[in-house]
Tab-separated table of C-alpha atoms in Angstrom:
chain	number	residue	atom	x	y	z
A	21	UNK	CA	-4.241	2.127	-20.558
A	22	UNK	CA	-2.811	-0.841	-18.636
A	23	UNK	CA	-2.803	-4.217	-20.343
A	24	UNK	CA	-5.947	-6.338	-19.888
A	25	UNK	CA	-4.129	-8.847	-17.690
A	26	UNK	CA	-3.159	-6.000	-15.358
A	27	UNK	CA	-6.848	-5.120	-14.872
A	28	UNK	CA	-7.717	-8.724	-14.062
A	29	UNK	CA	-4.763	-9.150	-11.691
A	30	UNK	CA	-5.527	-5.852	-9.942
A	31	UNK	CA	-9.093	-6.959	-9.311
A	32	UNK	CA	-8.260	-10.516	-8.259
A	33	UNK	CA	-5.189	-9.867	-6.114
A	34	UNK	CA	-5.944	-6.402	-4.720
A	35	UNK	CA	-9.693	-5.967	-4.585
A	36	UNK	CA	-10.617	-9.661	-4.032
A	37	UNK	CA	-7.626	-10.729	-1.985
A	38	UNK	CA	-9.936	-12.409	0.546
A	39	UNK	CA	-11.207	-14.806	-2.145
A	40	UNK	CA	-7.661	-15.713	-3.139
A	41	UNK	CA	-6.672	-16.195	0.517
A	42	UNK	CA	-9.739	-18.330	1.229
A	43	UNK	CA	-9.104	-20.514	-1.795
A	44	UNK	CA	-5.427	-21.082	-0.998
A	45	UNK	CA	-6.169	-21.950	2.639
A	46	UNK	CA	-8.954	-24.355	1.618
A	47	UNK	CA	-6.674	-26.018	-0.939
A	48	UNK	CA	-3.839	-26.383	1.576
A	49	UNK	CA	-6.183	-27.912	4.155
A	50	UNK	CA	-7.724	-30.106	1.467
A	51	UNK	CA	-11.218	-29.394	2.726
A	52	UNK	CA	-12.647	-28.206	-0.571
A	53	UNK	CA	-14.428	-30.221	-3.254
A	54	UNK	CA	-14.114	-29.946	-7.014
A	55	UNK	CA	-17.606	-28.421	-7.161
A	56	UNK	CA	-16.541	-25.687	-4.751
A	57	UNK	CA	-13.369	-25.059	-6.760
A	58	UNK	CA	-15.523	-24.697	-9.870
A	59	UNK	CA	-17.710	-22.174	-7.996
A	60	UNK	CA	-14.654	-20.142	-6.991
A	61	UNK	CA	-13.207	-20.194	-10.508
A	62	UNK	CA	-16.563	-19.168	-11.939
A	63	UNK	CA	-16.756	-16.176	-9.596
A	64	UNK	CA	-13.201	-15.162	-10.485
A	65	UNK	CA	-14.051	-15.517	-14.198
A	66	UNK	CA	-17.065	-13.234	-13.716
A	67	UNK	CA	-14.851	-10.753	-11.865
A	68	UNK	CA	-12.186	-10.981	-14.557
A	69	UNK	CA	-14.685	-10.360	-17.343
A	70	UNK	CA	-16.199	-7.347	-15.626
A	71	UNK	CA	-12.749	-6.012	-14.743
A	72	UNK	CA	-12.343	-5.659	-18.522
A	73	UNK	CA	-15.942	-4.551	-19.134
A	74	UNK	CA	-15.246	-0.812	-19.743
A	75	UNK	CA	-12.853	-1.843	-22.560
A	76	UNK	CA	-15.470	-4.020	-24.283
A	77	UNK	CA	-15.594	-1.713	-27.293
A	78	UNK	CA	-11.914	-2.399	-28.028
A	79	UNK	CA	-12.834	-5.928	-29.154
A	80	UNK	CA	-15.617	-4.655	-31.417
A	81	UNK	CA	-13.492	-1.875	-32.915
A	82	UNK	CA	-10.550	-4.224	-33.469
A	83	UNK	CA	-12.717	-6.670	-35.422
A	84	UNK	CA	-14.831	-4.136	-37.344
A	85	UNK	CA	-12.595	-1.068	-37.743
A	86	UNK	CA	-9.102	-2.443	-37.161
A	87	UNK	CA	-8.280	-0.010	-34.328
A	88	UNK	CA	-8.251	-0.158	-30.538
A	89	UNK	CA	-10.602	2.778	-29.830
A	90	UNK	CA	-12.557	1.797	-26.759
A	91	UNK	CA	-13.703	4.798	-24.773
A	92	UNK	CA	-17.174	5.358	-26.278
A	93	UNK	CA	-20.314	3.503	-27.294
A	94	UNK	CA	-21.857	6.130	-29.498
A	95	UNK	CA	-21.842	9.258	-27.332
A	96	UNK	CA	-21.686	7.385	-23.999
A	97	UNK	CA	-18.200	7.040	-22.472
A	98	UNK	CA	-17.491	3.483	-21.359
A	99	UNK	CA	-15.172	4.747	-18.632
A	100	UNK	CA	-17.907	6.333	-16.528
A	101	UNK	CA	-19.942	5.445	-13.457
A	102	UNK	CA	-23.149	5.217	-15.496
A	103	UNK	CA	-21.679	2.637	-17.890
A	104	UNK	CA	-20.088	0.693	-15.042
A	105	UNK	CA	-23.435	0.556	-13.272
A	106	UNK	CA	-24.796	-1.461	-16.205
A	107	UNK	CA	-22.519	-4.231	-14.903
A	108	UNK	CA	-24.962	-4.637	-11.991
A	109	UNK	CA	-27.730	-5.662	-14.382
A	110	UNK	CA	-25.551	-7.965	-16.496
A	111	UNK	CA	-23.944	-9.492	-13.405
A	112	UNK	CA	-27.359	-10.037	-11.806
A	113	UNK	CA	-28.594	-11.789	-14.944
A	114	UNK	CA	-25.523	-14.052	-14.925
A	115	UNK	CA	-25.996	-14.633	-11.184
A	116	UNK	CA	-29.640	-15.567	-11.635
A	117	UNK	CA	-28.781	-18.027	-14.402
A	118	UNK	CA	-26.115	-19.605	-12.167
A	119	UNK	CA	-27.854	-19.639	-8.787
A	120	UNK	CA	-31.598	-19.306	-9.535
A	121	UNK	CA	-31.897	-17.113	-6.424
A	122	UNK	CA	-32.658	-13.401	-6.513
A	123	UNK	CA	-30.437	-12.623	-3.504
A	124	UNK	CA	-27.362	-14.285	-4.936
A	125	UNK	CA	-28.101	-12.735	-8.315
A	126	UNK	CA	-28.047	-9.277	-6.722
A	127	UNK	CA	-24.741	-9.979	-4.965
A	128	UNK	CA	-23.250	-11.290	-8.209
A	129	UNK	CA	-24.322	-8.009	-9.815
A	130	UNK	CA	-22.639	-6.025	-7.023
A	131	UNK	CA	-19.516	-8.143	-7.469
A	132	UNK	CA	-19.540	-7.367	-11.211
A	133	UNK	CA	-20.029	-3.664	-10.450
A	134	UNK	CA	-17.018	-3.624	-8.121
A	135	UNK	CA	-14.951	-5.333	-10.824
A	136	UNK	CA	-15.964	-2.699	-13.365
A	137	UNK	CA	-15.143	0.088	-10.897
A	138	UNK	CA	-11.733	-1.474	-10.268
A	139	UNK	CA	-11.032	-0.981	-13.980
A	140	UNK	CA	-11.753	2.735	-13.620
A	141	UNK	CA	-9.535	2.881	-10.537
A	142	UNK	CA	-6.563	1.292	-12.284
A	143	UNK	CA	-6.949	3.500	-15.361
A	144	UNK	CA	-7.197	6.543	-13.094
A	145	UNK	CA	-4.146	5.430	-11.126
A	146	UNK	CA	-2.236	5.111	-14.400
A	147	UNK	CA	-3.037	8.730	-15.203
A	148	UNK	CA	-5.940	8.424	-17.614
A	149	UNK	CA	-8.717	10.985	-17.238
A	150	UNK	CA	-12.114	9.369	-16.702
A	151	UNK	CA	-15.627	10.696	-17.400
A	152	UNK	CA	-16.804	9.718	-13.903
A	153	UNK	CA	-19.827	12.014	-13.750
A	154	UNK	CA	-21.231	11.543	-17.266
A	155	UNK	CA	-24.088	12.569	-18.098
A	156	UNK	CA	-24.117	15.176	-15.303
A	157	UNK	CA	-20.747	16.501	-16.441
A	158	UNK	CA	-18.733	15.720	-19.546
A	159	UNK	CA	-15.493	16.805	-17.876
A	160	UNK	CA	-12.658	14.286	-17.651
A	161	UNK	CA	-11.341	13.765	-14.116
A	162	UNK	CA	-8.201	12.119	-12.787
A	163	UNK	CA	-8.798	11.556	-9.064
A	164	UNK	CA	-5.330	10.290	-8.220
A	165	UNK	CA	-3.694	13.453	-9.512
A	166	UNK	CA	-5.242	15.304	-6.561
A	167	UNK	CA	-3.592	13.178	-3.852
A	168	UNK	CA	-0.485	15.361	-3.789
A	169	UNK	CA	-2.483	18.581	-3.920
A	170	UNK	CA	-1.290	20.993	-1.284
A	171	UNK	CA	-3.524	22.634	1.260
A	172	UNK	CA	-4.589	26.192	0.732
A	173	UNK	CA	-5.517	28.611	3.464
A	174	UNK	CA	-8.486	29.877	1.520
A	175	UNK	CA	-10.197	26.555	0.964
A	176	UNK	CA	-8.978	23.960	3.486
A	177	UNK	CA	-12.162	21.858	3.448
A	178	UNK	CA	-12.114	21.617	-0.343
A	179	UNK	CA	-8.431	20.642	-0.283
A	180	UNK	CA	-9.080	17.894	2.274
A	181	UNK	CA	-12.025	16.494	0.330
A	182	UNK	CA	-10.170	16.488	-2.965
A	183	UNK	CA	-7.064	14.873	-1.480
A	184	UNK	CA	-9.017	12.051	0.186
A	185	UNK	CA	-11.565	11.289	-2.548
A	186	UNK	CA	-9.415	8.718	-4.412
A	187	UNK	CA	-8.672	6.831	-1.199
A	188	UNK	CA	-12.354	6.816	-0.257
A	189	UNK	CA	-13.242	5.570	-3.760
A	190	UNK	CA	-10.702	2.743	-3.460
A	191	UNK	CA	-12.048	1.727	-0.040
A	192	UNK	CA	-15.656	1.816	-1.294
A	193	UNK	CA	-14.802	-0.464	-4.217
A	194	UNK	CA	-12.989	-2.894	-1.920
A	195	UNK	CA	-15.838	-2.904	0.614
A	196	UNK	CA	-18.386	-3.452	-2.155
A	197	UNK	CA	-16.442	-6.491	-3.379
A	198	UNK	CA	-16.057	-7.844	0.175
A	199	UNK	CA	-19.771	-7.319	0.879
A	200	UNK	CA	-20.732	-9.219	-2.268
A	201	UNK	CA	-18.215	-11.984	-1.590
A	202	UNK	CA	-19.431	-12.416	1.994
A	203	UNK	CA	-22.923	-13.162	0.667
A	204	UNK	CA	-21.559	-15.512	-1.990
A	205	UNK	CA	-19.795	-17.740	0.541
A	206	UNK	CA	-16.476	-16.034	1.233
A	207	UNK	CA	-15.112	-14.547	4.390
A	208	UNK	CA	-11.739	-15.485	5.767
A	209	UNK	CA	-12.995	-19.035	5.538
A	210	UNK	CA	-14.960	-20.389	2.615
A	211	UNK	CA	-18.502	-21.428	3.544
A	212	UNK	CA	-20.092	-23.478	0.753
A	213	UNK	CA	-23.461	-23.604	2.503
A	214	UNK	CA	-24.184	-19.901	1.787
């Protein structure tokens, strides 16, 4: 398991690089207000929290049981797509409290979901097996271990799909974050009016 700061940095600097770029350019041009800076920092704080969301049980277990066990809430694995999808609901609630608009609340939820998925990506990249398909399957999967899988004559299509799945997952998470950010005021130029 990578350190918590690594999860936050991976999400902010790799998945949300456009937000960092937009902020730096706006600061250098000095065409950004303190209110807009607060909005940007709030979005990055939401992203940072949800980048650590699958490890939320580590805090509870550290306080109550004195250990760092963090992979389950009861029988549900926290490192799964089903648990990460709960970030949509929590992020949408936070977005509605902040913006009082249903559209922006939904995009804040999608942003939180992409942050939670980035946690799974980084853990998977580190070599941890993830319960991606829980409750359909309880099998642990490490997608990035299949990248170097060789092609077989018998099952070429399967080999191609397996080898490209982690890259497709990474691109989907990045596109989800960019889609949410574009509706929250970010592109390659920050637009506060959105």
